[in-house]
Short mmCIF file of C-alpha atoms and ligand atoms in Angstrom, two decimals:
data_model
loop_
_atom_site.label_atom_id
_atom_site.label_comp_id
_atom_site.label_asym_id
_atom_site.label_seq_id
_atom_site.Cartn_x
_atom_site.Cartn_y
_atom_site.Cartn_z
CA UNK A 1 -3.82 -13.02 -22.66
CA UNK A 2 -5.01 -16.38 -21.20
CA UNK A 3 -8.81 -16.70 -20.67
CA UNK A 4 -10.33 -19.59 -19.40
CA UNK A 5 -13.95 -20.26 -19.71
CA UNK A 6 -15.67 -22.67 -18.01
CA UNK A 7 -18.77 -24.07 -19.78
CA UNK A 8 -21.26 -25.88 -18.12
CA UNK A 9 -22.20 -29.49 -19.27
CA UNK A 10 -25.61 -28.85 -19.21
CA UNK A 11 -25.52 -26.47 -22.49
CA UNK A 12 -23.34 -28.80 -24.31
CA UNK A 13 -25.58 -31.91 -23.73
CA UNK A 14 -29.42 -31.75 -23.24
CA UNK A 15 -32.27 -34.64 -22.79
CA UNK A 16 -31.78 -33.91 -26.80
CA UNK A 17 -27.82 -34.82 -26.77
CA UNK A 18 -25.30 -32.65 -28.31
CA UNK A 19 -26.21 -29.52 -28.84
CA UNK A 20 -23.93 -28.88 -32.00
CA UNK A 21 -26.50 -25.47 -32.84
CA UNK A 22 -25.37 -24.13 -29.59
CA UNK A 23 -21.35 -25.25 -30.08
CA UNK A 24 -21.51 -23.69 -33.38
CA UNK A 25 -22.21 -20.46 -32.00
CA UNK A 26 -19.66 -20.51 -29.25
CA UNK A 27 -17.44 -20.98 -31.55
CA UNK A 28 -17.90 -17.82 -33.50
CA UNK A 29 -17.52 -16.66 -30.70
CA UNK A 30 -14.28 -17.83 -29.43
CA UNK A 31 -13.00 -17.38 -33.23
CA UNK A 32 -13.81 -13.59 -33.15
CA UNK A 33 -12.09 -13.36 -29.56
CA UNK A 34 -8.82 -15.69 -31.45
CA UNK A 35 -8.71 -12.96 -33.69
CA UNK A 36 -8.63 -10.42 -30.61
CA UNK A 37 -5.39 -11.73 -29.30
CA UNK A 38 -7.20 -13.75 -26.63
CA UNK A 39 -6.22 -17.56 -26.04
CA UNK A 40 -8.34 -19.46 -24.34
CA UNK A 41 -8.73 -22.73 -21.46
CA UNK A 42 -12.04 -24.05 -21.91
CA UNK A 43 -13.22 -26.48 -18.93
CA UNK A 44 -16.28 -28.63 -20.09
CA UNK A 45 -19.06 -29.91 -17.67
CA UNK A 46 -20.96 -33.12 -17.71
CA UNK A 47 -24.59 -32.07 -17.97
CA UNK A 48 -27.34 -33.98 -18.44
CA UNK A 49 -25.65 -37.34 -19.61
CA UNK A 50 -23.86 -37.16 -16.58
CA UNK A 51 -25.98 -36.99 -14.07
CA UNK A 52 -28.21 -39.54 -15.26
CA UNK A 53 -25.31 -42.04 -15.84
CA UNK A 54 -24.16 -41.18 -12.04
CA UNK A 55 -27.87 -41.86 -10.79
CA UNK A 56 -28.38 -45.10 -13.12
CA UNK A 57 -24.89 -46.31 -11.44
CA UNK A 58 -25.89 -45.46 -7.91
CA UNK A 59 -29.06 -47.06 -8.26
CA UNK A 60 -27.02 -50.04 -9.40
CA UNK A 61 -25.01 -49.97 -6.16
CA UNK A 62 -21.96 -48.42 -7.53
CA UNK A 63 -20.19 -46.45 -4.87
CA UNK A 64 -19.36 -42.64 -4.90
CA UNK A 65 -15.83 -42.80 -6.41
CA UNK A 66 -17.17 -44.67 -8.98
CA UNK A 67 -19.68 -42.38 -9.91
CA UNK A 68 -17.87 -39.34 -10.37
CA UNK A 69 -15.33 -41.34 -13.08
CA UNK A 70 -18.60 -42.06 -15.02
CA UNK A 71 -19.13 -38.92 -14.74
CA UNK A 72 -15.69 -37.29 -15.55
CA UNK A 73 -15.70 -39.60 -18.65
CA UNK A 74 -19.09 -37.96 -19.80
CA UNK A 75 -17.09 -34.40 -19.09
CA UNK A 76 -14.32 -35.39 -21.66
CA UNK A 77 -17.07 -36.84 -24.23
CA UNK A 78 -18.81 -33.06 -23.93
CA UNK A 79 -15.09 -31.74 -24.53
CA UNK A 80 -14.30 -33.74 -27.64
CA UNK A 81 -17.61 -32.15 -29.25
CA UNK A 82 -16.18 -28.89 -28.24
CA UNK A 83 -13.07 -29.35 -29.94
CA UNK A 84 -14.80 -30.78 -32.87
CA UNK A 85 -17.01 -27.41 -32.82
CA UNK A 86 -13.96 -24.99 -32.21
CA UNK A 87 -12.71 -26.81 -36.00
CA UNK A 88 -8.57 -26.14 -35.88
CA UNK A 89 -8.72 -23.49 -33.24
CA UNK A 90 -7.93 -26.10 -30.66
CA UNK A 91 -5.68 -28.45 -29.60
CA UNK A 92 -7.08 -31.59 -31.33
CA UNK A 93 -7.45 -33.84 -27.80
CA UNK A 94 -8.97 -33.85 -24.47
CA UNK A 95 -6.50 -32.63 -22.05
CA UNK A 96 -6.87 -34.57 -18.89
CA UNK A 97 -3.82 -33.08 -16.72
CA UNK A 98 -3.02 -29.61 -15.54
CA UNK A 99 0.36 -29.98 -16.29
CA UNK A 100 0.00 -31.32 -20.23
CA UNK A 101 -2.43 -28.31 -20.59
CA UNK A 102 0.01 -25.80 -18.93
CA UNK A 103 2.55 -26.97 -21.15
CA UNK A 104 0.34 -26.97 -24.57
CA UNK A 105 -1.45 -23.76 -23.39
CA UNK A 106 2.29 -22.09 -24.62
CA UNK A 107 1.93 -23.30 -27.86
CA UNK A 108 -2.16 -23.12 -28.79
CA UNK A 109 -4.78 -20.77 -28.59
CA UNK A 110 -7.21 -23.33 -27.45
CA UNK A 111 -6.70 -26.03 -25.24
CA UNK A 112 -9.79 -28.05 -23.96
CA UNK A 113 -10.14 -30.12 -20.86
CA UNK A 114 -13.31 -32.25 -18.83
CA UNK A 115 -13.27 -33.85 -15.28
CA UNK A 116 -10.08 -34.66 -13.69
CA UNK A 117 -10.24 -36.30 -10.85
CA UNK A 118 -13.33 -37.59 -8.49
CA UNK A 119 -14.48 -35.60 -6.03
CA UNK A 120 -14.41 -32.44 -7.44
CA UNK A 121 -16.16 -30.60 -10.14
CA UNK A 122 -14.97 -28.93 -13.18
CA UNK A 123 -15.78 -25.56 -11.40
CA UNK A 124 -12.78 -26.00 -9.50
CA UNK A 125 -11.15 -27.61 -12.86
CA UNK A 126 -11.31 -24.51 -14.03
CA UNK A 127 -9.76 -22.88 -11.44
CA UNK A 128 -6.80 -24.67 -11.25
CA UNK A 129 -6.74 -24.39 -14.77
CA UNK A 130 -6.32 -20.69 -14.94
CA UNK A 131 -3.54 -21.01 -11.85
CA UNK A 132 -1.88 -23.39 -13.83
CA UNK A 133 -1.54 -21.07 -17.22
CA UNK A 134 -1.95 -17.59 -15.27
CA UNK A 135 -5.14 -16.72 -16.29
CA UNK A 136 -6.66 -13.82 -14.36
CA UNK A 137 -9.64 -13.79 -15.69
CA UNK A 138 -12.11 -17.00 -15.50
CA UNK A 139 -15.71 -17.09 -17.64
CA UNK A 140 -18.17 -19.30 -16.38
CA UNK A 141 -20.91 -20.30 -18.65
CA UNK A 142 -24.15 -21.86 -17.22
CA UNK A 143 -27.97 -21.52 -17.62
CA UNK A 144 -28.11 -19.38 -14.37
CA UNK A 145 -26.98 -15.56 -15.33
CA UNK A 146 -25.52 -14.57 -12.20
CA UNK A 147 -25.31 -14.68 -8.48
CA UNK A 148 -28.50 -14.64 -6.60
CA UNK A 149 -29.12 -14.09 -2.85
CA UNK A 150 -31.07 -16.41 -3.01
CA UNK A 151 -32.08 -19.17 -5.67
CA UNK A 152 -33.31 -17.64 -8.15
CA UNK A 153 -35.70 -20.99 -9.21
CA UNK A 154 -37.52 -20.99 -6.10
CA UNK A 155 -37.91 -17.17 -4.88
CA UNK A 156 -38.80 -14.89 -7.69
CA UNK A 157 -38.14 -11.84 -5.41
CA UNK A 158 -34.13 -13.04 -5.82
CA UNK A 159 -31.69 -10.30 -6.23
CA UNK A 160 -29.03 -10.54 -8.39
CA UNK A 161 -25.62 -8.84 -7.77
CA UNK A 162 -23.58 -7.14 -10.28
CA UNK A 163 -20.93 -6.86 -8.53
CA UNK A 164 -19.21 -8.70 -5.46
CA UNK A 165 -15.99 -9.38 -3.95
CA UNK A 166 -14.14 -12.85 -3.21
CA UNK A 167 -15.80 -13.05 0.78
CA UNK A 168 -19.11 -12.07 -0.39
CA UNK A 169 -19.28 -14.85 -2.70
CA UNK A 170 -17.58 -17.33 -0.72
CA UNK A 171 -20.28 -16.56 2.30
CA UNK A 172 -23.28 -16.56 -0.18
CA UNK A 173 -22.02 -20.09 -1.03
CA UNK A 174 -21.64 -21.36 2.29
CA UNK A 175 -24.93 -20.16 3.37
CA UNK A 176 -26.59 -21.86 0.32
CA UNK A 177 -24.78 -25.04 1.38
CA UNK A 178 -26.33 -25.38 4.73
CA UNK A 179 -29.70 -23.67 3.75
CA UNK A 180 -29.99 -25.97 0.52
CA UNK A 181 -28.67 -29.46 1.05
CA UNK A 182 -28.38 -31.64 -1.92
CA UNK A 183 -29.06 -28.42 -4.38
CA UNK A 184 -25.93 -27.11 -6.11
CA UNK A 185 -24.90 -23.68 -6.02
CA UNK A 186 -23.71 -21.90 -9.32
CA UNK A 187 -20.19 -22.42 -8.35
CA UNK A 188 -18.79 -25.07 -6.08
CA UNK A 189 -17.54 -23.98 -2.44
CA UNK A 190 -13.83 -24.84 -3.20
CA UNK A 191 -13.67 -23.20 -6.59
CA UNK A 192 -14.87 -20.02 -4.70
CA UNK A 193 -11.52 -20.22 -2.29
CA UNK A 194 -9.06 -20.88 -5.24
CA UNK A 195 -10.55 -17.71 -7.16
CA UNK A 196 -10.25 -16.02 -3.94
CA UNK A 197 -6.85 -16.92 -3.26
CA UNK A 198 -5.56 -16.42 -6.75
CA UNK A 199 -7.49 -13.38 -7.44
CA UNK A 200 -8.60 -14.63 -10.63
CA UNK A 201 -11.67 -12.31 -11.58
CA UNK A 202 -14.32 -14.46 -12.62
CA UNK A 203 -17.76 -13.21 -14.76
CA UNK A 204 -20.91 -15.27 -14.38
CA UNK A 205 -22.94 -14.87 -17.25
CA UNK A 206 -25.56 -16.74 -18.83
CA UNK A 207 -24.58 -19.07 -21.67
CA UNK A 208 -27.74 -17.97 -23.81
CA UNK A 209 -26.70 -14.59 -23.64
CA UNK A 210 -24.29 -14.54 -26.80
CA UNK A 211 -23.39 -10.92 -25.87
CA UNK A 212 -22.97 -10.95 -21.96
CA UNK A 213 -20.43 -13.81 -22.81
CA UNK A 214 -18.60 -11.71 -25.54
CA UNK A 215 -18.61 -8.80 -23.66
CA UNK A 216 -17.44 -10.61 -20.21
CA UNK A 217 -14.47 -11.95 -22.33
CA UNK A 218 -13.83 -8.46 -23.52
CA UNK A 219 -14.11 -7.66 -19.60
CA UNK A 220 -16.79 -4.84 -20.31
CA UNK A 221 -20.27 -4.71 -18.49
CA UNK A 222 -22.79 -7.14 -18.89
CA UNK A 223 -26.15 -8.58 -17.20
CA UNK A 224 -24.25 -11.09 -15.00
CA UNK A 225 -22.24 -10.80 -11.90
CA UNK A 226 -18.66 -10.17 -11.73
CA UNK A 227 -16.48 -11.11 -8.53
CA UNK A 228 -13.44 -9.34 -7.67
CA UNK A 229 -11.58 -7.60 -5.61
CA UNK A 230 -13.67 -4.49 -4.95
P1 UTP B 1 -19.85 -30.85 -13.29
O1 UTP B 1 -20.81 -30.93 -12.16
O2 UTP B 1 -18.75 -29.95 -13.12
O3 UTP B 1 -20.57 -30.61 -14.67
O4 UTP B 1 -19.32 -32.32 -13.55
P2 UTP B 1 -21.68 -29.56 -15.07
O5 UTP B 1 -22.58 -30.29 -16.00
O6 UTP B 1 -21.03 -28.33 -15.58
O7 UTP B 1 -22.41 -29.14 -13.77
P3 UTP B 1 -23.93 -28.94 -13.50
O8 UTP B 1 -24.35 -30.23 -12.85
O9 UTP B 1 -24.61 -28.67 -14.82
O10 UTP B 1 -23.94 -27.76 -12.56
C1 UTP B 1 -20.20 -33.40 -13.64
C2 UTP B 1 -19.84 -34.47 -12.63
O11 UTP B 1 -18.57 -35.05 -13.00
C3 UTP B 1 -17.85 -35.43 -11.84
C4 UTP B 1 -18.74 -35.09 -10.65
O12 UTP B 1 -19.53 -36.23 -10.38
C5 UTP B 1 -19.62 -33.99 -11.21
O13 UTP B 1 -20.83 -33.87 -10.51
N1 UTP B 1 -16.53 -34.74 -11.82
C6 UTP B 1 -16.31 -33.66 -12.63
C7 UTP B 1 -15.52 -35.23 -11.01
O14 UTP B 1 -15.70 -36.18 -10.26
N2 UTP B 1 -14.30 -34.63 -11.07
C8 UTP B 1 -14.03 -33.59 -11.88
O15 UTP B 1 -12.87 -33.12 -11.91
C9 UTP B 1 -15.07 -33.08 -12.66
#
């Protein structure tokens, strides 16, 4: 059964760079999950290196568009050291199509993509992702460990849902849209619709919680929130 994980840039790449520690553990991970029967997607942020090459460009009078390829190139530098990580387990190059990955997805059990193209972000890489091979079931790896009512950073008296369906999430990240301008929510508004429309369950867990992720691959309980159909 295709899985596909999305993990976010900012654990791959820190003010440090490459965090190969951190890869090395995902990939016992993903190995132990191989050996499970699952086959995997994984979708592979930017992080840190790519926002501050986006804000070094704007500052430099680059426009938008530009931006976000600078940006998506950072994505597929963050998936080569992924691949590199995952040793043979994946398909040795950075997909950068849907259609290439549905059509090496048959044949591996890892395939590995970044960015596609600007606009977007690889939340909703992901998702199209999964559509693309059938995966109902979407991981999404960050440093936040779940949906919050409110952000988490900022209010301490947050409450975090175990539990909610596609329109509950979809209005929690509307409302954080308007009420929080310029601050991102854990999953952008569009890759809410797609999961919604393709009923892909999705698990948000945090990445430094080696177990929650295991165990939301295995699709058993864990401290994050899971969004479904309820
Ligand atoms: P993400 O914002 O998806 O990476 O992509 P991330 O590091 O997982 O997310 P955060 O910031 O830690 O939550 C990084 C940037 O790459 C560009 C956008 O500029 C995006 O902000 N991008 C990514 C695209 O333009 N298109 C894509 O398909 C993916």
């Amino acid at each position: 059964m295709h899985i596909v994980l999305s993990l976010g840039g900012s654990l791959v790449n820190t003010e440090n760079g490459t965090d190969t520690e951190y890869l090395a553990k995902i990939n016992g991970i993903i190995s132990k999950c191989i050996a499970k029967g699952n086959k995997f997607g994984i979708v592979v942020g930017g992080g840190f290196a790519a926002r501050k090459k986006a804000n070094k460009l704007r500052t430099k009078g680059k426009n938008e568009f530009e931006c976000d390829e600078a940006a998506i190139k950072i994505t597929w530098k963050n998936a080569k050291s992924v691949i590199a990580a995952l040793g043979g387990s994946a398909y040795p190059k950075v997909i950068k199509d849907f259609y290439k990955a549905r059509k090496l997805a048959m044949h591996n059990n890892v395939v590995v993509m970044g960015g596609t193209i600007p606009g977007i972000t690889t939340d909703t890489d992901s998702v199209l992702l999964a559509e693309a091979i059938g995966a109902k079931q979407l991981v999404n790896i960050s440093n936040t460990d779940g949906i919050y009512d409110s952000d988490p950073r900022k209010n301490p008296t947050a409450k975090k849902f175990d539990r909610l369906d596609y329109h509950q999430l979809i209005h929690i990240a509307c409302e954080y849209d308007t009420r929080k301008a310029g601050e991102n929510f854990v999953f952008d508004i569009l890759a809410c619709k797609l999961i919604a429309r393709s009923k892909i369950e999705t698990h948000f867990v945090s990445g430094h919680s080696l177990n929650d992720l295991e165990n939301a691959i295995d699709g058993k309980a864990h401290n994050g929130t899971i969004v479904k159909e309820i």
